[in-house]
Coordinates of C-alpha atoms in Angstrom, one line a residue:
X243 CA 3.5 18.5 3.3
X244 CA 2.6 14.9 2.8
X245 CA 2.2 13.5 -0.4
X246 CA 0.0 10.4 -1.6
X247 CA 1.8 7.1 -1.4
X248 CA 2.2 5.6 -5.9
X249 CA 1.7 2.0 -7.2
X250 CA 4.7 1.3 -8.9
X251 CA 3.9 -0.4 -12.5
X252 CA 4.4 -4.0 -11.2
X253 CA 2.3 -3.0 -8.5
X254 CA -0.5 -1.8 -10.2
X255 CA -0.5 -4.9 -12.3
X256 CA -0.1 -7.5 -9.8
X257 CA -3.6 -5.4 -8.4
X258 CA -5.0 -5.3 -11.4
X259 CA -4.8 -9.3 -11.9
X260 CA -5.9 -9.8 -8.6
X261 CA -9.4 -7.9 -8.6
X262 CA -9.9 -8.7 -12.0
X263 CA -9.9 -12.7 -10.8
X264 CA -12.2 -11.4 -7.7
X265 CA -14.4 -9.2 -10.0
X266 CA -13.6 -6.6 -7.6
X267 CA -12.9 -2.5 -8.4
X268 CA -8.9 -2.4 -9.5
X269 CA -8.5 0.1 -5.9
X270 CA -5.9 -1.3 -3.2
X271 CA -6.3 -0.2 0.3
X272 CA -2.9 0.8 2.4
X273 CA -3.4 1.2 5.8
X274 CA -1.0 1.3 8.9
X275 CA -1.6 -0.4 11.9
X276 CA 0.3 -0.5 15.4
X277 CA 1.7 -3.9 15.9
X278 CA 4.5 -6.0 13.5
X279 CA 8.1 -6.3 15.4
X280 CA 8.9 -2.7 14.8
X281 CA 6.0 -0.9 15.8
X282 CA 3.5 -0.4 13.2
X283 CA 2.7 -2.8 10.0
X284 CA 1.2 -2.3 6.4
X285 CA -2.0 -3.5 5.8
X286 CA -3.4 -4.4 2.0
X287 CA -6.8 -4.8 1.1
X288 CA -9.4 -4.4 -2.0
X289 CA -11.6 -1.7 -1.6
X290 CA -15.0 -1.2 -3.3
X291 CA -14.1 3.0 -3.1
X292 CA -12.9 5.7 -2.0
X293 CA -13.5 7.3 1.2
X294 CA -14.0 11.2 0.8
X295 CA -11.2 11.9 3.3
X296 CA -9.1 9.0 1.9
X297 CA -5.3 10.0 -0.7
X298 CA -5.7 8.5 -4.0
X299 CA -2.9 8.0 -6.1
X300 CA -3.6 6.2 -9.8
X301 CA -1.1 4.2 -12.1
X302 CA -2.7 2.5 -15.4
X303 CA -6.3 2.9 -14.4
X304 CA -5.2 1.3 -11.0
X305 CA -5.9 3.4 -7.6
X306 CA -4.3 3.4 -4.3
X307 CA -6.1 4.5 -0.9
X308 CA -4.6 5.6 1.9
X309 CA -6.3 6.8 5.0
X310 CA -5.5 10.4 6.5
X311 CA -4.5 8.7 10.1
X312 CA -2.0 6.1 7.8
X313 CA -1.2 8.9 5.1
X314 CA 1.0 10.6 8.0
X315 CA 3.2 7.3 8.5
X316 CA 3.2 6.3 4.5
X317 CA 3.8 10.4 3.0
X318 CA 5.8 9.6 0.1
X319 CA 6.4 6.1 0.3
X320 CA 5.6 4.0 -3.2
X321 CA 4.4 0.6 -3.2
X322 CA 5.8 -2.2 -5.2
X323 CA 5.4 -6.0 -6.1
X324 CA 8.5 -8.0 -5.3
X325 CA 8.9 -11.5 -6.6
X326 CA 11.8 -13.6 -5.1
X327 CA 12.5 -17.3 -3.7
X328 CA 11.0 -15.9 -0.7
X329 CA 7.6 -15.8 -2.1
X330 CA 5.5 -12.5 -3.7
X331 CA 4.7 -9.9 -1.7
X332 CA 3.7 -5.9 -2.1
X333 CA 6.8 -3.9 -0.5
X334 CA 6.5 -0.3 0.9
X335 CA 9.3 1.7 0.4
X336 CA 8.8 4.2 3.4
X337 CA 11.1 6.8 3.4
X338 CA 10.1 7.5 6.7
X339 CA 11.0 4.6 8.2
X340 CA 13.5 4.7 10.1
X341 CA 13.6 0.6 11.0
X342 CA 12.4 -2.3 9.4
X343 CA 12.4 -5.8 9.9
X344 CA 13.5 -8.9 7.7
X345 CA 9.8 -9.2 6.9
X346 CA 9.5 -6.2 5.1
X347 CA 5.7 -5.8 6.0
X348 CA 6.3 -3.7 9.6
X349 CA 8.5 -0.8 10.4
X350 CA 9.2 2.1 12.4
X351 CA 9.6 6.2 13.1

């Protein structure tokens, strides 16, 4: 059973400010993509919709899309916004995962 990836609230808002400064749709695009130093990496993007195949999760008006081909390697994962002295990034907490790197953006089964 997979389940659709969740924006967690600092997530959602960080998206939120972003396509409201782009006067894009407030929908962030997750896909996975081979590559990264542990085999696959996370990919963000604004979308303008949702495809019809596509997992959509929603958190304050904000929506996530995930691919069916990605939605295998991201089941239950959430996404969050993570602001340190390293710089701001959107973190995947992949339950999944079974490696990671000191990046935090690629990972693998």
């Amino acid at each position: 059973m997979t389940s659709a990836p969740y924006l967690t609230d600092a997530a959602a808002a960080r998206v939120a400010a972003i396509a409201a400064k782009q006067a894009q749709p407030a929908i962030l695009r997750l896909s996975v993509e081979g590559g990264g130093c542990s085999g696959f990496q996370y990919k963000f993007a604004l979308a303008q919709a949702a495809e019809s195949d596509d997992a959509v999760s929603e958190n304050a008006g904000v929506k996530l899309v995930v691919d069916p081909v990605s939605l295998d390697l991201v089941s239950g994962s959430s996404v969050d916004f993570v602001e340190s002295l390293g710089g701001a990034a959107f973190r995947v907490e992949n339950p999944q995962a079974a490696a990671g790197c000191g990046c935090g953006s690629s990972f693998g089964i």
